[in-house]
Amino acid sequence: MNRWLACELHTHTVHSDGRQTLNELAQGAKALGFDCIALTDHNTMSGLSEREAVEAETGIAIIPGMEWTTFYGHMVTIGLTEYADWRKAERTNLLDGIADVHRCGGLAGMAHPFRIGSPICTGCRWEYEIADWRAIDYIEVWSGTFPQPKTDNARAFALWTERLDAGCRIAAVSGRDWHAQTPVEEPIAVTYLEAVDEAGRAVPDNTAGQAVKALKAGRASVTIGPLLTLAAEAAGIRFGLGSVVPAAFRRDGLQLRIGADFKVRPGKWELPPQTYTLRLTGNAGVVGEWAVDGSGGQAVVTCDIGGGASAPGWIRAELWGVVRGIRTMIAFTNAIYMEGRSEEL
């Protein structure tokens, strides 16, 4: 059985502009049912000096990271083994900085790329020129609490979809941009990362390291409530999120299994009783929609989307419903890709 890690990937402490210590942050994450957080203070990794002690006390795994905070955008970097210097980043040379992050074992993600920028938030809005989208590991498409209705997040989600349509294999995550332990009434988004080893088996240890590996591979699902999963099967082989299905495996059709687990993080979130819409979509548009009921704790839908050239270039699952009187997306998975599409970058 695979292990889905409930993660918060964008946080701050008193080591930058946060109003919480690392211990307070981890205690807050534990209270919310998280397994793992990424510490991403602005332009410093000094807060990690407390990492081992806080992990031992709270049981929360802490991913080392840093938010590059510049005039041209904010870039979240996580999983680094050493400091990658942000000070040389200019509008046209960010790829050099990302290469340095990768050299240090980290991943680079666009933070809140369409948040209103200067003079309200200097540099929050992404203005870097990206000559090669293969360098970007992920996009933070949901930022803040109750992120779905916000215009800047809708634009970030559209950007991610546009990149998928262009053939780019890139991950999408949520990031609370968590600064303080203040009471929050709004729904909180979670990025679930699927921890497995190279043989596809669940792994019990090194939670932070496995979370970074999962994100790099695109094994991610984002939600404000139930955990949404998607897997494909062809010729008896299972392909999970982030996988590429070889063309030869699609000749006889592609079976999809979409699951919604309403039992995760019990008591940490609440949605009104309702009938949800489970949607399968891809570059060719909506593949199928199903009405599901979460009252039983689990909902599973299977379908065959055909094979060969008729198969979409990428597919993802979405869960839609009503939250606080608004019909909106409640959860989405990252994509499964089909071999044979060249990357337009």
mmCIF file of C-alpha atoms in Angstrom:
data_model
loop_
_atom_site.group_PDB
_atom_site.id
_atom_site.type_symbol
_atom_site.label_atom_id
_atom_site.label_comp_id
_atom_site.label_asym_id
_atom_site.label_seq_id
_atom_site.Cartn_x
_atom_site.Cartn_y
_atom_site.Cartn_z
ATOM 1 C CA MET A 1 0.000 0.000 0.000
ATOM 2 C CA ASN A 2 1.414 3.367 -1.016
ATOM 3 C CA ARG A 3 1.887 6.130 1.510
ATOM 4 C CA TRP A 4 0.328 9.524 0.844
ATOM 5 C CA LEU A 5 2.074 12.303 2.798
ATOM 6 C CA ALA A 6 0.013 15.350 3.751
ATOM 7 C CA CYS A 7 2.390 18.256 3.073
ATOM 8 C CA GLU A 8 2.557 22.053 3.376
ATOM 9 C CA LEU A 9 5.264 23.272 1.011
ATOM 10 C CA HIS A 10 5.462 27.039 1.645
ATOM 11 C CA THR A 11 6.093 28.346 5.188
ATOM 12 C CA HIS A 12 7.953 31.099 7.039
ATOM 13 C CA THR A 13 9.312 31.650 10.531
ATOM 14 C CA VAL A 14 10.915 34.426 12.560
ATOM 15 C CA HIS A 15 14.085 33.808 10.556
ATOM 16 C CA SER A 16 12.473 35.907 7.796
ATOM 17 C CA ASP A 17 9.082 37.648 7.974
ATOM 18 C CA GLY A 18 7.132 34.965 9.848
ATOM 19 C CA ARG A 19 5.690 35.428 13.325
ATOM 20 C CA GLN A 20 6.309 31.879 14.526
ATOM 21 C CA THR A 21 9.272 29.760 15.510
ATOM 22 C CA LEU A 22 9.991 26.517 13.671
ATOM 23 C CA ASN A 23 8.710 24.597 16.675
ATOM 24 C CA GLU A 24 5.460 26.593 16.698
ATOM 25 C CA LEU A 25 5.104 26.029 12.952
ATOM 26 C CA ALA A 26 5.632 22.276 13.282
ATOM 27 C CA GLN A 27 3.269 22.057 16.248
ATOM 28 C CA GLY A 28 0.642 23.872 14.172
ATOM 29 C CA ALA A 29 1.199 21.500 11.258
ATOM 30 C CA LYS A 30 0.838 18.516 13.577
ATOM 31 C CA ALA A 31 -2.453 19.872 14.908
ATOM 32 C CA LEU A 32 -3.735 20.098 11.336
ATOM 33 C CA GLY A 33 -2.822 16.487 10.570
ATOM 34 C CA PHE A 34 0.174 17.136 8.322
ATOM 35 C CA ASP A 35 3.078 14.702 7.947
ATOM 36 C CA CYS A 36 5.582 17.087 6.452
ATOM 37 C CA ILE A 37 6.347 20.782 5.906
ATOM 38 C CA ALA A 38 8.910 22.642 3.816
ATOM 39 C CA LEU A 39 10.662 25.510 5.579
ATOM 40 C CA THR A 40 10.987 28.242 2.927
ATOM 41 C CA ASP A 41 12.057 31.427 4.679
ATOM 42 C CA HIS A 42 12.920 34.356 2.441
ATOM 43 C CA ASN A 43 16.532 34.202 1.245
ATOM 44 C CA THR A 44 17.818 32.325 4.274
ATOM 45 C CA MET A 45 18.114 28.756 5.538
ATOM 46 C CA SER A 46 19.175 29.752 9.046
ATOM 47 C CA GLY A 47 15.963 28.385 10.588
ATOM 48 C CA LEU A 48 17.070 24.855 9.760
ATOM 49 C CA SER A 49 19.513 24.946 12.683
ATOM 50 C CA GLU A 50 16.575 23.773 14.820
ATOM 51 C CA ARG A 51 15.385 21.128 12.370
ATOM 52 C CA GLU A 52 16.495 17.915 14.067
ATOM 53 C CA ALA A 53 15.263 18.956 17.505
ATOM 54 C CA VAL A 54 11.888 20.071 16.184
ATOM 55 C CA GLU A 55 11.436 16.913 14.124
ATOM 56 C CA ALA A 56 12.232 14.797 17.182
ATOM 57 C CA GLU A 57 9.777 16.702 19.375
ATOM 58 C CA THR A 58 6.866 16.986 16.952
ATOM 59 C CA GLY A 59 7.244 14.028 14.592
ATOM 60 C CA ILE A 60 6.768 16.413 11.651
ATOM 61 C CA ALA A 61 9.269 15.910 8.814
ATOM 62 C CA ILE A 62 10.876 19.183 7.686
ATOM 63 C CA ILE A 63 12.086 19.656 4.115
ATOM 64 C CA PRO A 64 14.979 22.130 3.855
ATOM 65 C CA GLY A 65 14.229 25.018 1.527
ATOM 66 C CA MET A 66 14.266 28.730 0.851
ATOM 67 C CA GLU A 67 12.124 31.235 -1.033
ATOM 68 C CA TRP A 68 14.166 33.294 -3.455
ATOM 69 C CA THR A 69 12.649 36.745 -2.989
ATOM 70 C CA THR A 70 13.654 39.105 -5.782
ATOM 71 C CA PHE A 71 12.290 42.065 -7.760
ATOM 72 C CA TYR A 72 11.269 39.726 -10.610
ATOM 73 C CA GLY A 73 9.393 37.041 -8.710
ATOM 74 C CA HIS A 74 9.469 34.628 -5.821
ATOM 75 C CA MET A 75 10.801 31.125 -6.398
ATOM 76 C CA VAL A 76 10.360 28.358 -3.843
ATOM 77 C CA THR A 77 13.329 25.998 -3.624
ATOM 78 C CA ILE A 78 13.065 22.817 -1.564
ATOM 79 C CA GLY A 79 15.104 19.710 -0.898
ATOM 80 C CA LEU A 80 18.509 21.390 -1.100
ATOM 81 C CA THR A 81 21.491 19.926 0.697
ATOM 82 C CA GLU A 82 23.329 23.230 0.679
ATOM 83 C CA TYR A 83 22.735 26.952 0.134
ATOM 84 C CA ALA A 84 22.104 28.067 -3.451
ATOM 85 C CA ASP A 85 22.855 31.795 -3.776
ATOM 86 C CA TRP A 86 19.852 33.818 -4.982
ATOM 87 C CA ARG A 87 21.642 37.168 -5.301
ATOM 88 C CA LYS A 88 22.753 36.716 -8.924
ATOM 89 C CA ALA A 89 19.208 36.182 -10.183
ATOM 90 C CA GLU A 90 18.215 38.663 -12.900
ATOM 91 C CA ARG A 91 15.184 38.761 -15.177
ATOM 92 C CA THR A 92 16.979 36.955 -18.018
ATOM 93 C CA ASN A 93 19.344 34.542 -16.238
ATOM 94 C CA LEU A 94 17.139 32.594 -13.843
ATOM 95 C CA LEU A 95 18.010 29.302 -15.549
ATOM 96 C CA ASP A 96 21.534 29.627 -14.159
ATOM 97 C CA GLY A 97 20.106 29.920 -10.654
ATOM 98 C CA ILE A 98 17.759 26.980 -11.151
ATOM 99 C CA ALA A 99 20.696 24.900 -12.393
ATOM 100 C CA ASP A 100 22.468 25.753 -9.137
ATOM 101 C CA VAL A 101 19.404 24.667 -7.133
ATOM 102 C CA HIS A 102 19.372 21.364 -9.028
ATOM 103 C CA ARG A 103 23.117 20.957 -8.447
ATOM 104 C CA CYS A 104 22.378 21.218 -4.723
ATOM 105 C CA GLY A 105 19.773 18.458 -4.994
ATOM 106 C CA GLY A 106 16.770 20.781 -4.806
ATOM 107 C CA LEU A 107 13.639 21.536 -6.800
ATOM 108 C CA ALA A 108 12.558 24.959 -8.065
ATOM 109 C CA GLY A 109 8.940 26.093 -8.155
ATOM 110 C CA MET A 110 7.097 29.241 -9.153
ATOM 111 C CA ALA A 111 5.518 30.788 -6.037
ATOM 112 C CA HIS A 112 2.174 32.595 -6.456
ATOM 113 C CA PRO A 113 3.110 33.685 -10.016
ATOM 114 C CA PHE A 114 0.171 36.073 -10.504
ATOM 115 C CA ARG A 115 -0.115 37.643 -7.073
ATOM 116 C CA ILE A 116 -0.478 41.420 -7.273
ATOM 117 C CA GLY A 117 2.998 42.880 -7.358
ATOM 118 C CA SER A 118 4.711 46.172 -6.777
ATOM 119 C CA PRO A 119 3.957 48.467 -4.994
ATOM 120 C CA ILE A 120 1.618 46.213 -2.976
ATOM 121 C CA CYS A 121 4.027 43.272 -2.831
ATOM 122 C CA THR A 122 7.364 43.956 -4.426
ATOM 123 C CA GLY A 123 8.352 41.102 -6.684
ATOM 124 C CA CYS A 124 5.445 38.805 -5.779
ATOM 125 C CA ARG A 125 4.313 38.700 -9.392
ATOM 126 C CA TRP A 126 6.429 36.485 -11.650
ATOM 127 C CA GLU A 127 8.294 38.525 -14.304
ATOM 128 C CA TYR A 128 11.231 36.231 -15.037
ATOM 129 C CA GLU A 129 11.788 35.184 -18.628
ATOM 130 C CA ILE A 130 11.679 31.389 -18.859
ATOM 131 C CA ALA A 131 13.552 30.258 -21.942
ATOM 132 C CA ASP A 132 13.254 26.573 -21.059
ATOM 133 C CA TRP A 133 10.187 25.380 -19.143
ATOM 134 C CA ARG A 134 11.841 22.007 -18.545
ATOM 135 C CA ALA A 135 13.904 23.747 -15.846
ATOM 136 C CA ILE A 136 10.855 24.576 -13.708
ATOM 137 C CA ASP A 137 9.935 21.644 -11.463
ATOM 138 C CA TYR A 138 6.531 22.839 -10.276
ATOM 139 C CA ILE A 139 4.035 25.691 -10.145
ATOM 140 C CA GLU A 140 2.229 26.790 -6.973
ATOM 141 C CA VAL A 141 -1.255 27.004 -8.512
ATOM 142 C CA TRP A 142 -3.154 27.376 -5.220
ATOM 143 C CA SER A 143 -1.719 29.995 -2.851
ATOM 144 C CA GLY A 144 -3.130 31.036 0.522
ATOM 145 C CA THR A 145 -6.236 29.746 2.302
ATOM 146 C CA PHE A 146 -9.464 28.924 0.397
ATOM 147 C CA PRO A 147 -7.412 29.462 -2.745
ATOM 148 C CA GLN A 148 -9.802 28.354 -5.486
ATOM 149 C CA PRO A 149 -11.963 31.483 -5.910
ATOM 150 C CA LYS A 150 -9.021 33.870 -6.096
ATOM 151 C CA THR A 151 -8.287 35.343 -9.514
ATOM 152 C CA ASP A 152 -4.508 35.084 -9.238
ATOM 153 C CA ASN A 153 -4.784 31.368 -8.452
ATOM 154 C CA ALA A 154 -7.164 30.817 -11.371
ATOM 155 C CA ARG A 155 -4.541 32.360 -13.628
ATOM 156 C CA ALA A 156 -1.822 30.148 -12.130
ATOM 157 C CA PHE A 157 -3.972 27.043 -12.667
ATOM 158 C CA ALA A 158 -4.596 28.133 -16.272
ATOM 159 C CA LEU A 159 -0.855 28.611 -16.767
ATOM 160 C CA TRP A 160 -0.204 25.058 -15.551
ATOM 161 C CA THR A 161 -2.876 23.685 -17.913
ATOM 162 C CA GLU A 162 -1.415 25.709 -20.784
ATOM 163 C CA ARG A 163 2.019 24.199 -20.123
ATOM 164 C CA LEU A 164 0.537 20.676 -20.026
ATOM 165 C CA ASP A 165 -1.211 21.332 -23.343
ATOM 166 C CA ALA A 166 2.135 22.434 -24.772
ATOM 167 C CA GLY A 167 3.611 19.059 -23.851
ATOM 168 C CA CYS A 168 5.462 20.176 -20.717
ATOM 169 C CA ARG A 169 5.581 17.633 -17.891
ATOM 170 C CA ILE A 170 5.400 19.894 -14.863
ATOM 171 C CA ALA A 171 3.913 19.409 -11.390
ATOM 172 C CA ALA A 172 1.335 21.578 -9.601
ATOM 173 C CA VAL A 173 1.048 22.129 -5.823
ATOM 174 C CA SER A 174 -0.617 24.276 -3.184
ATOM 175 C CA GLY A 175 1.274 26.594 -0.842
ATOM 176 C CA ARG A 176 -0.312 28.371 2.092
ATOM 177 C CA ASP A 177 2.527 30.907 2.411
ATOM 178 C CA TRP A 178 2.129 30.274 6.125
ATOM 179 C CA HIS A 179 3.500 33.071 8.345
ATOM 180 C CA ALA A 180 1.776 32.852 11.731
ATOM 181 C CA GLN A 181 -0.248 30.682 14.100
ATOM 182 C CA THR A 182 -3.453 32.682 13.779
ATOM 183 C CA PRO A 183 -6.951 31.146 13.780
ATOM 184 C CA VAL A 184 -8.202 30.457 10.248
ATOM 185 C CA GLU A 185 -11.822 29.872 9.328
ATOM 186 C CA GLU A 186 -11.211 29.355 5.624
ATOM 187 C CA PRO A 187 -10.468 25.921 4.103
ATOM 188 C CA ILE A 188 -6.780 24.996 4.059
ATOM 189 C CA ALA A 189 -5.270 23.289 1.022
ATOM 190 C CA VAL A 190 -3.005 20.241 1.301
ATOM 191 C CA THR A 191 -0.540 18.822 -1.204
ATOM 192 C CA TYR A 192 -0.444 15.028 -0.879
ATOM 193 C CA LEU A 193 2.760 13.422 -2.137
ATOM 194 C CA GLU A 194 2.910 9.677 -2.818
ATOM 195 C CA ALA A 195 5.979 8.104 -1.242
ATOM 196 C CA VAL A 196 7.221 4.977 -3.003
ATOM 197 C CA ASP A 197 10.650 3.629 -3.784
ATOM 198 C CA GLU A 198 11.966 2.853 -7.266
ATOM 199 C CA ALA A 199 10.268 -0.543 -7.166
ATOM 200 C CA GLY A 200 6.909 1.070 -6.428
ATOM 201 C CA ARG A 201 6.799 -0.024 -2.779
ATOM 202 C CA ALA A 202 5.810 2.186 0.135
ATOM 203 C CA VAL A 203 8.751 3.450 2.203
ATOM 204 C CA PRO A 204 8.588 4.005 5.950
ATOM 205 C CA ASP A 205 11.590 6.266 6.539
ATOM 206 C CA ASN A 206 13.207 9.503 5.351
ATOM 207 C CA THR A 207 9.854 11.202 4.949
ATOM 208 C CA ALA A 208 11.241 14.553 3.809
ATOM 209 C CA GLY A 209 13.482 12.948 1.198
ATOM 210 C CA GLN A 210 10.666 10.792 -0.126
ATOM 211 C CA ALA A 211 8.378 13.822 -0.339
ATOM 212 C CA VAL A 212 10.924 15.635 -2.516
ATOM 213 C CA LYS A 213 11.316 12.556 -4.736
ATOM 214 C CA ALA A 214 7.558 12.287 -5.088
ATOM 215 C CA LEU A 215 7.207 15.925 -6.116
ATOM 216 C CA LYS A 216 10.036 15.597 -8.623
ATOM 217 C CA ALA A 217 8.214 12.625 -10.162
ATOM 218 C CA GLY A 218 4.850 14.428 -10.215
ATOM 219 C CA ARG A 219 3.196 12.050 -7.720
ATOM 220 C CA ALA A 220 1.090 14.878 -6.235
ATOM 221 C CA SER A 221 -2.579 15.515 -5.486
ATOM 222 C CA VAL A 222 -3.969 18.802 -4.122
ATOM 223 C CA THR A 223 -7.144 19.244 -2.090
ATOM 224 C CA ILE A 224 -9.034 21.164 0.565
ATOM 225 C CA GLY A 225 -10.630 17.918 1.771
ATOM 226 C CA PRO A 226 -10.702 14.399 0.315
ATOM 227 C CA LEU A 227 -7.639 12.791 -1.234
ATOM 228 C CA LEU A 228 -8.126 12.384 -4.983
ATOM 229 C CA THR A 229 -6.115 9.713 -6.797
ATOM 230 C CA LEU A 230 -5.757 8.627 -10.412
ATOM 231 C CA ALA A 231 -4.043 5.614 -11.942
ATOM 232 C CA ALA A 232 -3.962 4.104 -15.415
ATOM 233 C CA GLU A 233 -3.570 0.465 -16.381
ATOM 234 C CA ALA A 234 -2.550 -0.885 -19.750
ATOM 235 C CA ALA A 235 -1.455 -4.422 -20.657
ATOM 236 C CA GLY A 236 -1.551 -5.312 -16.971
ATOM 237 C CA ILE A 237 0.858 -2.546 -15.938
ATOM 238 C CA ARG A 238 -0.158 0.216 -13.497
ATOM 239 C CA PHE A 239 0.881 3.821 -14.142
ATOM 240 C CA GLY A 240 0.490 6.343 -11.306
ATOM 241 C CA LEU A 241 0.515 10.131 -11.239
ATOM 242 C CA GLY A 242 3.458 11.630 -13.108
ATOM 243 C CA SER A 243 3.968 8.442 -15.121
ATOM 244 C CA VAL A 244 4.410 8.305 -18.882
ATOM 245 C CA VAL A 245 2.403 5.565 -20.558
ATOM 246 C CA PRO A 246 4.363 4.108 -23.500
ATOM 247 C CA ALA A 247 2.559 4.090 -26.841
ATOM 248 C CA ALA A 248 2.980 0.334 -27.158
ATOM 249 C CA PHE A 249 0.955 -0.174 -23.959
ATOM 250 C CA ARG A 250 -2.051 1.779 -25.269
ATOM 251 C CA ARG A 251 -2.920 -0.274 -28.352
ATOM 252 C CA ASP A 252 -5.668 -2.204 -26.550
ATOM 253 C CA GLY A 253 -7.033 0.737 -24.571
ATOM 254 C CA LEU A 254 -6.277 2.487 -21.324
ATOM 255 C CA GLN A 255 -8.175 1.755 -18.123
ATOM 256 C CA LEU A 256 -8.461 4.629 -15.619
ATOM 257 C CA ARG A 257 -9.222 4.318 -11.922
ATOM 258 C CA ILE A 258 -10.191 7.507 -10.079
ATOM 259 C CA GLY A 259 -10.554 7.414 -6.311
ATOM 260 C CA ALA A 260 -11.732 9.934 -3.718
ATOM 261 C CA ASP A 261 -10.943 9.162 -0.073
ATOM 262 C CA PHE A 262 -13.168 11.200 2.242
ATOM 263 C CA LYS A 263 -11.622 9.708 5.403
ATOM 264 C CA VAL A 264 -8.209 11.373 5.267
ATOM 265 C CA ARG A 265 -7.215 13.784 8.064
ATOM 266 C CA PRO A 266 -10.419 13.067 9.993
ATOM 267 C CA GLY A 267 -11.830 16.073 11.812
ATOM 268 C CA LYS A 268 -9.427 18.510 10.132
ATOM 269 C CA TRP A 269 -11.778 19.651 7.363
ATOM 270 C CA GLU A 270 -15.486 19.763 6.672
ATOM 271 C CA LEU A 271 -17.653 20.031 3.559
ATOM 272 C CA PRO A 272 -21.444 20.238 3.431
ATOM 273 C CA PRO A 273 -23.335 17.022 2.506
ATOM 274 C CA GLN A 274 -23.763 16.979 -1.250
ATOM 275 C CA THR A 275 -23.338 15.094 -4.489
ATOM 276 C CA TYR A 276 -19.932 15.855 -5.975
ATOM 277 C CA THR A 277 -18.842 15.838 -9.599
ATOM 278 C CA LEU A 278 -15.807 13.745 -10.446
ATOM 279 C CA ARG A 279 -14.245 14.911 -13.712
ATOM 280 C CA LEU A 280 -11.578 13.390 -15.933
ATOM 281 C CA THR A 281 -10.001 15.945 -18.242
ATOM 282 C CA GLY A 282 -7.016 16.387 -20.538
ATOM 283 C CA ASN A 283 -5.678 18.297 -23.501
ATOM 284 C CA ALA A 284 -8.704 17.280 -25.597
ATOM 285 C CA GLY A 285 -11.156 18.580 -22.965
ATOM 286 C CA VAL A 286 -13.419 16.745 -20.563
ATOM 287 C CA VAL A 287 -13.183 12.976 -21.035
ATOM 288 C CA GLY A 288 -15.968 12.083 -18.607
ATOM 289 C CA GLU A 289 -17.962 13.207 -15.555
ATOM 290 C CA TRP A 290 -19.563 11.175 -12.765
ATOM 291 C CA ALA A 291 -21.726 12.039 -9.751
ATOM 292 C CA VAL A 292 -20.248 10.680 -6.508
ATOM 293 C CA ASP A 293 -21.350 10.646 -2.895
ATOM 294 C CA GLY A 294 -18.804 10.963 -0.121
ATOM 295 C CA SER A 295 -21.024 9.687 2.653
ATOM 296 C CA GLY A 296 -19.523 6.178 2.426
ATOM 297 C CA GLY A 297 -15.993 7.405 2.922
ATOM 298 C CA GLN A 298 -14.758 6.245 -0.483
ATOM 299 C CA ALA A 299 -15.768 6.846 -4.088
ATOM 300 C CA VAL A 300 -14.200 4.961 -6.987
ATOM 301 C CA VAL A 301 -14.876 5.315 -10.719
ATOM 302 C CA THR A 302 -13.296 3.276 -13.489
ATOM 303 C CA CYS A 303 -13.431 3.920 -17.227
ATOM 304 C CA ASP A 304 -11.721 3.041 -20.518
ATOM 305 C CA ILE A 305 -10.537 6.017 -22.556
ATOM 306 C CA GLY A 306 -9.376 4.050 -25.578
ATOM 307 C CA GLY A 307 -5.873 3.702 -26.910
ATOM 308 C CA GLY A 308 -3.592 4.532 -29.806
ATOM 309 C CA ALA A 309 -3.759 7.968 -31.321
ATOM 310 C CA SER A 310 -7.193 8.633 -29.786
ATOM 311 C CA ALA A 311 -5.760 8.777 -26.251
ATOM 312 C CA PRO A 312 -5.232 12.267 -24.784
ATOM 313 C CA GLY A 313 -1.696 13.606 -24.410
ATOM 314 C CA TRP A 314 -2.260 14.070 -20.678
ATOM 315 C CA ILE A 315 -5.078 13.466 -18.225
ATOM 316 C CA ARG A 316 -5.918 14.534 -14.662
ATOM 317 C CA ALA A 317 -8.845 14.076 -12.282
ATOM 318 C CA GLU A 318 -10.797 16.876 -10.619
ATOM 319 C CA LEU A 319 -13.426 16.907 -7.863
ATOM 320 C CA TRP A 320 -16.015 19.692 -7.945
ATOM 321 C CA GLY A 321 -18.644 20.696 -5.412
ATOM 322 C CA VAL A 322 -20.075 23.510 -3.305
ATOM 323 C CA VAL A 323 -17.917 25.177 -0.649
ATOM 324 C CA ARG A 324 -19.250 28.129 1.331
ATOM 325 C CA GLY A 325 -22.001 28.638 -1.221
ATOM 326 C CA ILE A 326 -19.589 28.636 -4.160
ATOM 327 C CA ARG A 327 -19.401 25.843 -6.732
ATOM 328 C CA THR A 328 -15.695 25.309 -7.148
ATOM 329 C CA MET A 329 -12.935 22.765 -7.588
ATOM 330 C CA ILE A 330 -12.305 20.911 -4.330
ATOM 331 C CA ALA A 331 -9.384 18.731 -5.410
ATOM 332 C CA PHE A 332 -7.266 17.864 -8.432
ATOM 333 C CA THR A 333 -4.555 15.364 -9.249
ATOM 334 C CA ASN A 334 -1.372 15.943 -11.137
ATOM 335 C CA ALA A 335 -1.214 14.495 -14.627
ATOM 336 C CA ILE A 336 -0.508 11.130 -16.257
ATOM 337 C CA TYR A 337 1.217 11.559 -19.627
ATOM 338 C CA MET A 338 1.158 9.648 -22.888
ATOM 339 C CA GLU A 339 4.362 8.884 -24.736
ATOM 340 C CA GLY A 340 4.608 10.188 -28.265
ATOM 341 C CA ARG A 341 3.989 13.875 -27.747
ATOM 342 C CA SER A 342 7.051 16.025 -28.239
ATOM 343 C CA GLU A 343 7.608 18.715 -25.652
ATOM 344 C CA GLU A 344 6.965 22.205 -26.984
ATOM 345 C CA LEU A 345 9.001 24.408 -24.726
#
